[in-house]
GROMACS .gro file of C-alpha atoms in nm:
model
  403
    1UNK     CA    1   0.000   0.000   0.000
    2UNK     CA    2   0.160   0.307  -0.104
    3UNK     CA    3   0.170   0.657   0.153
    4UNK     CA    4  -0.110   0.812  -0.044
    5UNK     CA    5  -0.292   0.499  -0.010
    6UNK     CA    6  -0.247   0.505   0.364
    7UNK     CA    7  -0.322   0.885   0.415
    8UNK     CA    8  -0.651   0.840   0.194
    9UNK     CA    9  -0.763   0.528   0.432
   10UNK     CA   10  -0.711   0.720   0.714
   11UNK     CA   11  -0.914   1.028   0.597
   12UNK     CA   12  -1.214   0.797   0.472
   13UNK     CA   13  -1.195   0.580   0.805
   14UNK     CA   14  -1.220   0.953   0.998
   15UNK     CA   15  -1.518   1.094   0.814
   16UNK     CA   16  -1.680   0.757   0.853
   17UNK     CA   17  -1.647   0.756   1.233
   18UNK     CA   18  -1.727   1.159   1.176
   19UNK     CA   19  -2.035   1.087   0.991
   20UNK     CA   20  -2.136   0.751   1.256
   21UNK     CA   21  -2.059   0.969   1.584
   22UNK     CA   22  -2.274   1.285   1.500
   23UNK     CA   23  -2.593   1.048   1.361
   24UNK     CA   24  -2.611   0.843   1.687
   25UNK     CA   25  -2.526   1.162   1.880
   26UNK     CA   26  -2.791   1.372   1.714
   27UNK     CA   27  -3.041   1.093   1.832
   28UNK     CA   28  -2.958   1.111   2.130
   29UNK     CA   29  -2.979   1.470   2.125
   30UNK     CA   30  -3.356   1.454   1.985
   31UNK     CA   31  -3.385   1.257   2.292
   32UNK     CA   32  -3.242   1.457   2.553
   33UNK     CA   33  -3.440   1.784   2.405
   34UNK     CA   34  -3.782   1.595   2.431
   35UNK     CA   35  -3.656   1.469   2.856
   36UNK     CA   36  -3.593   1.873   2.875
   37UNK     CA   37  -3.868   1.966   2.778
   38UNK     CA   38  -4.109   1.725   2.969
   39UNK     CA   39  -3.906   1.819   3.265
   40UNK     CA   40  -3.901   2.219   3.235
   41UNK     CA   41  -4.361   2.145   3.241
   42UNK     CA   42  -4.329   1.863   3.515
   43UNK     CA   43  -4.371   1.896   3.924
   44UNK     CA   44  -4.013   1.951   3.906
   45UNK     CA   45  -3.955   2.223   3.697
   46UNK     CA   46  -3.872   2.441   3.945
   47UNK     CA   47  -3.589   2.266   4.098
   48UNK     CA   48  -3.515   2.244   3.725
   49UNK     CA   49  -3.468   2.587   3.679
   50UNK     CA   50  -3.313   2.707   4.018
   51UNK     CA   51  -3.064   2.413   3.986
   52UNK     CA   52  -2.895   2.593   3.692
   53UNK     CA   53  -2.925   2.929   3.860
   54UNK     CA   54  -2.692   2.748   4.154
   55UNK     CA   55  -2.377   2.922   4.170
   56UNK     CA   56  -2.032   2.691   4.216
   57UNK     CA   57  -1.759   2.923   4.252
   58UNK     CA   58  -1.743   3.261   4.049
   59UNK     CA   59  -2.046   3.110   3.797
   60UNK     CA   60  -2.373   2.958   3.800
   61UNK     CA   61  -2.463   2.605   3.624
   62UNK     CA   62  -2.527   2.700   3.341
   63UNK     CA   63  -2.266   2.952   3.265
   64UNK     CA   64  -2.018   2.634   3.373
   65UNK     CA   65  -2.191   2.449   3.068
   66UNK     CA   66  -2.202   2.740   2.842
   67UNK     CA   67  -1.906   2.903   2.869
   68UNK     CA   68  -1.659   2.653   3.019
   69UNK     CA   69  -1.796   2.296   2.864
   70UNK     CA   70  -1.902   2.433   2.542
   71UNK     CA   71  -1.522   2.530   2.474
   72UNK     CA   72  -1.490   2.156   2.455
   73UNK     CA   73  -1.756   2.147   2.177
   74UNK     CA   74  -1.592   2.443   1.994
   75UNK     CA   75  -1.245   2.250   2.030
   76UNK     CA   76  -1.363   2.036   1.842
   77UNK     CA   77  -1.548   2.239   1.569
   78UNK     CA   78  -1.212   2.407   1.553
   79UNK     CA   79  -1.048   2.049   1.459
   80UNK     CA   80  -1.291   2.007   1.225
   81UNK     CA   81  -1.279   2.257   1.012
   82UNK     CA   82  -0.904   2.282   1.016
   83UNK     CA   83  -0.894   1.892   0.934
   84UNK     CA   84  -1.128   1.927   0.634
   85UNK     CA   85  -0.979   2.246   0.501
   86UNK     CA   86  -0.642   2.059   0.481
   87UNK     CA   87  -0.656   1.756   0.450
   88UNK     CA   88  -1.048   1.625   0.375
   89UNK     CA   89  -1.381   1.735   0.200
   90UNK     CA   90  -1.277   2.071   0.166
   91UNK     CA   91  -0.961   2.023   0.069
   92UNK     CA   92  -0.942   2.188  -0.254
   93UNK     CA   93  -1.179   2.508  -0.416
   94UNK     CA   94  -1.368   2.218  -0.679
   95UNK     CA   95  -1.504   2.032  -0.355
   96UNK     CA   96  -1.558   2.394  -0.132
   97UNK     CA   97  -1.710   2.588  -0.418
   98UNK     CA   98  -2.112   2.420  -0.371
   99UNK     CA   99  -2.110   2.316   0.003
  100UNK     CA  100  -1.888   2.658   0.051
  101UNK     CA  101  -2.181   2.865  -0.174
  102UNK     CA  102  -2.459   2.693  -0.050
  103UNK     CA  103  -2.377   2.734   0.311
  104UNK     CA  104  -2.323   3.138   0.255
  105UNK     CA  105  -2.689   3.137   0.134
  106UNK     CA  106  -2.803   2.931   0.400
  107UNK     CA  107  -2.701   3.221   0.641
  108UNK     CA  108  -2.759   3.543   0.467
  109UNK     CA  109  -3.150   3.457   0.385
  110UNK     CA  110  -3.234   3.339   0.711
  111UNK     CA  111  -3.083   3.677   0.866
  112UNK     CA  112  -3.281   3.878   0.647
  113UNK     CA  113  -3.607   3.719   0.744
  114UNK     CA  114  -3.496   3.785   1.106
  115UNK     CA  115  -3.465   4.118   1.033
  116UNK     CA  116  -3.753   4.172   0.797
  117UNK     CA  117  -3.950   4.024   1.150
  118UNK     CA  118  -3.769   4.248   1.419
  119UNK     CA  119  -3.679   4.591   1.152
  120UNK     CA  120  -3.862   4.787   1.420
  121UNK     CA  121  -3.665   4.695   1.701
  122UNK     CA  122  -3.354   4.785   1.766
  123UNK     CA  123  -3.279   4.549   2.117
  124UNK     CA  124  -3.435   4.270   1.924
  125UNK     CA  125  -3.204   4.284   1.602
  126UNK     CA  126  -2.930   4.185   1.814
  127UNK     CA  127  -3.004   3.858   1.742
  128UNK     CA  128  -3.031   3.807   1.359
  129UNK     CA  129  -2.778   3.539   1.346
  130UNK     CA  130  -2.978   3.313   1.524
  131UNK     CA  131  -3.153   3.156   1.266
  132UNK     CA  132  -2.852   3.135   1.070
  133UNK     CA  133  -2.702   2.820   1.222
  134UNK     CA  134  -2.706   2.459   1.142
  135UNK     CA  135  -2.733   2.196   1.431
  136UNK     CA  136  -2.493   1.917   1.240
  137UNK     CA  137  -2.549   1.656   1.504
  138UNK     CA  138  -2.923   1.677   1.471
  139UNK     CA  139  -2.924   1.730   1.073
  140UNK     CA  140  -2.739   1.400   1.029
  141UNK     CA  141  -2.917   1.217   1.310
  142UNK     CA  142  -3.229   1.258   1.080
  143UNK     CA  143  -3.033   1.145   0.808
  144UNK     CA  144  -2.927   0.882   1.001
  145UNK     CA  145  -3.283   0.750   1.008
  146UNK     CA  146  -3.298   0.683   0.678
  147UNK     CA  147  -3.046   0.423   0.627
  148UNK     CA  148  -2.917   0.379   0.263
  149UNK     CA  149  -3.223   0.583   0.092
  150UNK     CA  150  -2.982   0.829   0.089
  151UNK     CA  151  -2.636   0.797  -0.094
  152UNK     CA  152  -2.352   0.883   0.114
  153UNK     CA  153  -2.226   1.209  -0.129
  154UNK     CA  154  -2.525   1.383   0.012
  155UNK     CA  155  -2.396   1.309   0.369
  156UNK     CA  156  -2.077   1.399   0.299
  157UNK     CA  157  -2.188   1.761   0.127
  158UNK     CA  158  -2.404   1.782   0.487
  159UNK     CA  159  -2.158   1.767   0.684
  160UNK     CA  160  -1.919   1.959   0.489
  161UNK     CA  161  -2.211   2.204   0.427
  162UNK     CA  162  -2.274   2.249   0.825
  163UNK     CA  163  -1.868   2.251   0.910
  164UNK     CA  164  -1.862   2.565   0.672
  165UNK     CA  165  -2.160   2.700   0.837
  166UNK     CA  166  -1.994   2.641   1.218
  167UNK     CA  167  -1.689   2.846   1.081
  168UNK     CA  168  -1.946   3.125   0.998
  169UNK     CA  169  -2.024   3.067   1.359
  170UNK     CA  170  -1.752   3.103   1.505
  171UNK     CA  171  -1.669   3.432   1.309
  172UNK     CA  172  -2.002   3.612   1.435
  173UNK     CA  173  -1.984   3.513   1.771
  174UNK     CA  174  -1.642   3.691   1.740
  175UNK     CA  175  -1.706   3.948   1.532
  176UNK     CA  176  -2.041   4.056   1.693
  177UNK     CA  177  -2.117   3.895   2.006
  178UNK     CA  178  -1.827   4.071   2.242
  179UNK     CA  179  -1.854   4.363   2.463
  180UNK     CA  180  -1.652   4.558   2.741
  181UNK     CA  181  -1.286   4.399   2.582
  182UNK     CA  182  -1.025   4.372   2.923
  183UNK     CA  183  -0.736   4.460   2.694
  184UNK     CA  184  -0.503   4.351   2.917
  185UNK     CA  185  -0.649   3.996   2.938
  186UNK     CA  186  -0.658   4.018   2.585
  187UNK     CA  187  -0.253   4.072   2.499
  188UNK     CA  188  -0.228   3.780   2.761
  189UNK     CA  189  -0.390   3.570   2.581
  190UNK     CA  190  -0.225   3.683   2.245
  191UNK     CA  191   0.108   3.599   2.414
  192UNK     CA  192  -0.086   3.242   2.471
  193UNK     CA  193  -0.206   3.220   2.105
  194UNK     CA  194   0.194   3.319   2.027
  195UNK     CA  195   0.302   3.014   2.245
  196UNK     CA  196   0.049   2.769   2.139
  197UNK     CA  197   0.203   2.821   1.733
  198UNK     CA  198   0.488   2.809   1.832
  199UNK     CA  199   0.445   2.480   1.964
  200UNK     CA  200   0.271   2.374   1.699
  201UNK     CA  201   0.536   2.451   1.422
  202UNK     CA  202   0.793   2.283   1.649
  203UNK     CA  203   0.569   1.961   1.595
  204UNK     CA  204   0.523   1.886   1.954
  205UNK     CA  205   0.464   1.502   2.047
  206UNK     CA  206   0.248   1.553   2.306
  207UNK     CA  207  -0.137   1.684   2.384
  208UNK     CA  208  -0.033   1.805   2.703
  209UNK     CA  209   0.107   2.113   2.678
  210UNK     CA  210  -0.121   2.245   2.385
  211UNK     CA  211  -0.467   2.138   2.681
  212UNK     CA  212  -0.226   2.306   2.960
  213UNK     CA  213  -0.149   2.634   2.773
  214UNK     CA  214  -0.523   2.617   2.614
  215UNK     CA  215  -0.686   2.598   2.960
  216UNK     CA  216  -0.445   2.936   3.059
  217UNK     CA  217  -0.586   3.093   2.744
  218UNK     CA  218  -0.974   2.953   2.778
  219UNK     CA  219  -0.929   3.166   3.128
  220UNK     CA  220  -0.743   3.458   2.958
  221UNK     CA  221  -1.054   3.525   2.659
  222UNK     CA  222  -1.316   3.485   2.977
  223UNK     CA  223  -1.139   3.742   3.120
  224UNK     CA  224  -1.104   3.998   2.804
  225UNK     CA  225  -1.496   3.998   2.754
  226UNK     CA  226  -1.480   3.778   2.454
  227UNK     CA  227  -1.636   3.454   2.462
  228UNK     CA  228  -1.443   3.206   2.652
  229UNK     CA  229  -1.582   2.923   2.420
  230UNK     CA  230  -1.349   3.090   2.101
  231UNK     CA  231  -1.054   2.983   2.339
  232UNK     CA  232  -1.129   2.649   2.181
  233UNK     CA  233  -1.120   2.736   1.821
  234UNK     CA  234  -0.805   2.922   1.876
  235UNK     CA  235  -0.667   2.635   2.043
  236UNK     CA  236  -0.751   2.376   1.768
  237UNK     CA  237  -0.601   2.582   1.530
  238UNK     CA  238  -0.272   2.574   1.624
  239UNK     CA  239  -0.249   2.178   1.702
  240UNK     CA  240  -0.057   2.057   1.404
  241UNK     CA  241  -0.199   1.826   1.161
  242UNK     CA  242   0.088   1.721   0.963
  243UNK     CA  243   0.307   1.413   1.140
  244UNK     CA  244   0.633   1.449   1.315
  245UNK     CA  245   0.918   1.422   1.095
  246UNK     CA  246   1.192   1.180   1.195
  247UNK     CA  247   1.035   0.933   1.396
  248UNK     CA  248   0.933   0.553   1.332
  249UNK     CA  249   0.664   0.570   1.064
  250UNK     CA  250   0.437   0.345   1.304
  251UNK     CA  251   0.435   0.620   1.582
  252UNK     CA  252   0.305   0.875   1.344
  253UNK     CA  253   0.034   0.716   1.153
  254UNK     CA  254  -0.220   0.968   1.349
  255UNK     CA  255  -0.112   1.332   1.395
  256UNK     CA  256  -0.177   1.523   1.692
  257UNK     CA  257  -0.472   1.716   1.553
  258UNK     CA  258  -0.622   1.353   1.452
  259UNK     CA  259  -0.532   1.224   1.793
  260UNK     CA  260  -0.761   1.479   1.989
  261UNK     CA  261  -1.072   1.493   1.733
  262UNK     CA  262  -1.088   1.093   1.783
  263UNK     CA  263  -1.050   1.124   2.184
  264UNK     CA  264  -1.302   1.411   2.202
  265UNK     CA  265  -1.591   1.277   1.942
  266UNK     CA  266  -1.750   1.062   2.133
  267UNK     CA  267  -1.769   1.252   2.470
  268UNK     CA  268  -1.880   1.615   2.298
  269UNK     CA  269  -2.160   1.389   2.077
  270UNK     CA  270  -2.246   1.174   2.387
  271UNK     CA  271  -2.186   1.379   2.733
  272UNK     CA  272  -2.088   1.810   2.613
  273UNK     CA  273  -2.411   1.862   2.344
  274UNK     CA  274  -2.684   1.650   2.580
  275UNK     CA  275  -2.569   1.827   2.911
  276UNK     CA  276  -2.618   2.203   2.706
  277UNK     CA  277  -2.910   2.028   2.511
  278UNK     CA  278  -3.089   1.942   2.838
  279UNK     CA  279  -2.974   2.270   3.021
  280UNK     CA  280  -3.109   2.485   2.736
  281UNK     CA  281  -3.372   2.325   2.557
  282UNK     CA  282  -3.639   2.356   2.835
  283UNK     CA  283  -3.899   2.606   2.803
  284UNK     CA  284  -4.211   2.607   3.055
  285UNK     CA  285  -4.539   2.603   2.802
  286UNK     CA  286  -4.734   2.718   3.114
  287UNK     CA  287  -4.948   3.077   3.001
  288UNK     CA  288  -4.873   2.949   2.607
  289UNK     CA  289  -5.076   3.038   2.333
  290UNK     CA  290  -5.122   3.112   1.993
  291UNK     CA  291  -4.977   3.475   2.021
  292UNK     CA  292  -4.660   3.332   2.206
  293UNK     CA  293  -4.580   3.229   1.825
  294UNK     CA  294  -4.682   3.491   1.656
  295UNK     CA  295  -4.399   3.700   1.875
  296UNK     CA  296  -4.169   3.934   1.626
  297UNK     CA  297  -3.875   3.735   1.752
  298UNK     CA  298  -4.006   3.367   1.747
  299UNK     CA  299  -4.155   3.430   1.393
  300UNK     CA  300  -3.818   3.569   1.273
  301UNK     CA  301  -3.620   3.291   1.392
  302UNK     CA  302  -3.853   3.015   1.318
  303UNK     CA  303  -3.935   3.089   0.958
  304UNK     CA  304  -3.583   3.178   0.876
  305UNK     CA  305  -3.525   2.866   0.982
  306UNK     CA  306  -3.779   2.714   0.755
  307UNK     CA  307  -3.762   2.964   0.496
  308UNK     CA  308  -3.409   3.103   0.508
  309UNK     CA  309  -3.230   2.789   0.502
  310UNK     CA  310  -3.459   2.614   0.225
  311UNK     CA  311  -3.417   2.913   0.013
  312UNK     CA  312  -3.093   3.024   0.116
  313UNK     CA  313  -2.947   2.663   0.012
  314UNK     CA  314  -3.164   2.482  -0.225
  315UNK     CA  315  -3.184   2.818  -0.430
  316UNK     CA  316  -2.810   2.830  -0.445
  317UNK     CA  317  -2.767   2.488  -0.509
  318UNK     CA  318  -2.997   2.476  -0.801
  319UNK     CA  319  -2.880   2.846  -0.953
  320UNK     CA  320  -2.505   2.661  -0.943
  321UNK     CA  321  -2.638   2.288  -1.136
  322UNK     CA  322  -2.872   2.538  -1.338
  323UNK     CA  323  -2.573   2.737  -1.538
  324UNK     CA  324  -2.293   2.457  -1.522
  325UNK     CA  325  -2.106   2.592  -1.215
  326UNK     CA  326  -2.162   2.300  -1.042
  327UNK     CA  327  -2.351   1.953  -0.983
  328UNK     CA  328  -2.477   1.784  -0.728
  329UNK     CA  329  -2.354   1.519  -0.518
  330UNK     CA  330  -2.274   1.217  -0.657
  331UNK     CA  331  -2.638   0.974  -0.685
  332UNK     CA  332  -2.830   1.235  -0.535
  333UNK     CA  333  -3.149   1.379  -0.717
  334UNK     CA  334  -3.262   1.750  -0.681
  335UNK     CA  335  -3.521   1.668  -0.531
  336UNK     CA  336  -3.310   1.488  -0.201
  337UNK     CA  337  -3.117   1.806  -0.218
  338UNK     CA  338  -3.436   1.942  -0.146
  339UNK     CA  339  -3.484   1.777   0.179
  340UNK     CA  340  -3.136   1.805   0.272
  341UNK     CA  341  -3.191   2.160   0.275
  342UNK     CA  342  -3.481   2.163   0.500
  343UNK     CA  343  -3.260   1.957   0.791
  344UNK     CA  344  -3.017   2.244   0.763
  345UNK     CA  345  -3.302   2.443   0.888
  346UNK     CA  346  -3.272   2.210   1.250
  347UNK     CA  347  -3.043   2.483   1.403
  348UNK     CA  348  -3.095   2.379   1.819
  349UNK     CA  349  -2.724   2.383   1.907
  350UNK     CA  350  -2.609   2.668   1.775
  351UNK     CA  351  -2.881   2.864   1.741
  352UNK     CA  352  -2.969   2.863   2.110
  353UNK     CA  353  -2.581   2.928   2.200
  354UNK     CA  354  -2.641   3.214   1.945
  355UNK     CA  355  -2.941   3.367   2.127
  356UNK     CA  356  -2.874   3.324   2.449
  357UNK     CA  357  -2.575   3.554   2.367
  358UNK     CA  358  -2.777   3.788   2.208
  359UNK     CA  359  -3.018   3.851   2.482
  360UNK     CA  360  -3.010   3.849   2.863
  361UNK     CA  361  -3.382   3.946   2.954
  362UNK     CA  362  -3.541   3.540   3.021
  363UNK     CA  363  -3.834   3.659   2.862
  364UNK     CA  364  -3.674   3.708   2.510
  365UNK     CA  365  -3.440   3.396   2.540
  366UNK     CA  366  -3.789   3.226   2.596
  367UNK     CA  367  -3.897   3.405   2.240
  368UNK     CA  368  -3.584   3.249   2.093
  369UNK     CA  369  -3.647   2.854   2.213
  370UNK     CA  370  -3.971   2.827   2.071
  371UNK     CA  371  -3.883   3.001   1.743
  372UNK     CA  372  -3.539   2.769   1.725
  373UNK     CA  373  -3.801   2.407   1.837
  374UNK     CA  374  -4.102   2.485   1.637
  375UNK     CA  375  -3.866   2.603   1.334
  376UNK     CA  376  -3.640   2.308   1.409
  377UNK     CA  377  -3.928   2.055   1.447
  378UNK     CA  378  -4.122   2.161   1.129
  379UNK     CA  379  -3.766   2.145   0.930
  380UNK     CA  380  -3.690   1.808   1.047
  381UNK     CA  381  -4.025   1.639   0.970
  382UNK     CA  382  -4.036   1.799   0.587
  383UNK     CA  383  -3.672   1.740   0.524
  384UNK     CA  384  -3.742   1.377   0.646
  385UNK     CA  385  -4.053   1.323   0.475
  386UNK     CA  386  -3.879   1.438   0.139
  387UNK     CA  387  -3.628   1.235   0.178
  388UNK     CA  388  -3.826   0.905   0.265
  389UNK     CA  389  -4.040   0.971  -0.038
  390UNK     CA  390  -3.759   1.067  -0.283
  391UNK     CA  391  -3.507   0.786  -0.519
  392UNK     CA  392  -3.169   0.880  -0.550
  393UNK     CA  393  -3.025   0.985  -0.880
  394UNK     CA  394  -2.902   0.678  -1.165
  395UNK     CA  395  -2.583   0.696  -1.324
  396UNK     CA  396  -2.637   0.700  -1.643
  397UNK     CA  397  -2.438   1.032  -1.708
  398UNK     CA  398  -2.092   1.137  -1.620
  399UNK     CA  399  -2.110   1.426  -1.353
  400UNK     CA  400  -1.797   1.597  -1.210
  401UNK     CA  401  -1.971   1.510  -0.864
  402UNK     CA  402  -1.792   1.750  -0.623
  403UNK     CA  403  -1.796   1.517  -0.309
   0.00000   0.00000   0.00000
């Protein structure tokens, strides 16, 4: 077997594991989101609630799980991203150019509903990214469901469609999401971020000092006003992906970058997203009626869920096959592109990371949940009810499939 040989195995054998991890954890993420939402209406709702108001230390519960175990989670979004951009789906500008396109459109149009909604309002604006983000665990959990009625190119643009989207993401959150900057914290952890590369371009052997000087620099961002959780991305970054040069070739199969994504998958799909799924996903449906849905805010994000993300995707999608730009994945028909494109409007994760940054007052967050569940719910059943009802495309031509 020759070294490209090898280095293409180990790719595949990645995105397969990728692909299997985020299914079965986006099931179990449905499931955790329903238990959160029977509990937040049960006797015990109110223990519910106060027991993430419970302060341990300098923070409460749930600021522990959003700001301190979600860094986890964007570790390894951060691993992600850089692993595809170098060496997987995304690897060159023929396999970015639809997923890359079609996840651009997926967050301008849902953005613009948001703030065709909320145009009067300038407090409630703050959150027009909300509906912009795709929940990747839940998207291919659905997927998942549906076994080999769908081909595997379609998973693979998914995934490579909501990776894109997470870097997006990670950019607003950055970009717009940060207030009151502690500029001293800030050049510390600069001087961290310094460290940490160079590190990484001496092609250290071990994890441990990258997790020992990325814990210093988690703390460091909490303190400059920015949010701790882009300690994680910045971390990621600088973990090297290429191998160490010089040693036995059986010690280096794996670099360090592949190392971490395969120790962290299972415990961010399985024990991070459940623990913020279940701490964030319960909203009390006690005074609800039809005008709780008909709220500026819930209608925004809900249909640009539902709206944004169909249009904002599927149009691009079939503008690009429509004029020769590009085609779609391999065996896949227009019309499964169709329902892929509604699961990208399933935006929980995200989306509710998204507005509970936008908004403090409980009342608003409250807006936000049931626009992000009733525009995630609707998405999910017509994106799976497409798909279960659609055939996959024959071969009888010669695409340039781009995944």
């Amino acid at each position: 077997m020759t070294k490209s040989e090898r280095t293409q195995g180990r790719i595949n054998s990645t995105l397969r594991q990728f692909l299997d991890n985020e299914a079965s954890g986006g099931i179990v993420l449905m499931g955790v989101a329903i238990l959160a939402l029977i509990v937040a209406n049960s006797p015990i709702s109110e223990q519910y609630f106060s027991s993430l108001h419970t302060y341990i230390g300098p923070l409460s519960v749930q600021h522990w799980i959003n700001d301190a175990l979600m860094a986890i989670f964007f570790l390894l979004v951060g691993l992600e991203i850089k692993r595809e951009v170098l060496d997987g789906q995304l690897s060159s500008w023929s396999r970015r150019i639809l997923p890359g396109a079609a996840a651009a459109g997926g967050m301008v149009v849902p953005a613009l509903i948001y703030v065709m909604f909320n145009i009067d309002n300038p407090a409630a604006l703050r959150g027009w990214a909300i509906p912009s983000a795709t929940d990747i665990a839940f998207a291919l959990g659905v997927l998942s469901l549906l076994g080999s009625r769908v081909p595997a190119s379609l998973k693979i643009f998914l995934a490579a469609l909501a990776i894109i989207d997470d870097l997006g993401a990670v950019i607003i959150i950055a970009l717009f999401y940060t207030d009151n900057l502690n500029l001293y914290a800030l050049a510390g952890a600069a001087t961290v971020t310094i460290l940490l590369i160079g590190l990484g371009r001496n092609r250290s052997k071990s994890l441990l000092p990258f997790l020992i000087l990325g814990a210093i620099l988690w703390l460091l961002v909490f303190m400059s006003g920015v949010h701790a959780t882009l300690a994680g991305v910045i971390l990621a970054l600088t973990i090297p992906i290429k191998l160490t040069p010089g040693a036995p070739e059986a010690s280096t199969t794996v670099s360090l970058l592949h190392r971490l994504e395969h120790i962290l998958h299972k415990p961010v799909a399985f024990i991070v997203i459940p623990i913020f799924g279940f701490a964030n996903a319960g909203v009390s449906f006690a005074g609800v009626n039809g005008d709780t849905f008909l709220q500026p805010i819930t209608l925004g994000v809900g249909l640009g869920l539902i709206v944004g993300k169909l249009v904002g995707i599927f149009g691009v999608v079939f503008i690009m096959v429509r004029i020769g730009i590009a085609d779609l994945p391999a065996m896949a028909s227009l019309q499964q592109t169709l329902g892929t494109a509604f699961l990208c409007g399933i935006g929980f994760t995200m989306s509710l990371f998204i507005g509970l940054l936008a908004f403090d007052d409980p009342t608003l967050q409250e807006e936000v949940k049931f626009g992000i569940l009733g525009g995630s719910l609707i998405s999910g059943v017509c994106g799976y009810l497409i798909l279960r009802f659609s055939k996959s495309r024959q071969s009888t031509t010669s695409p340039r499939p781009l995944m």
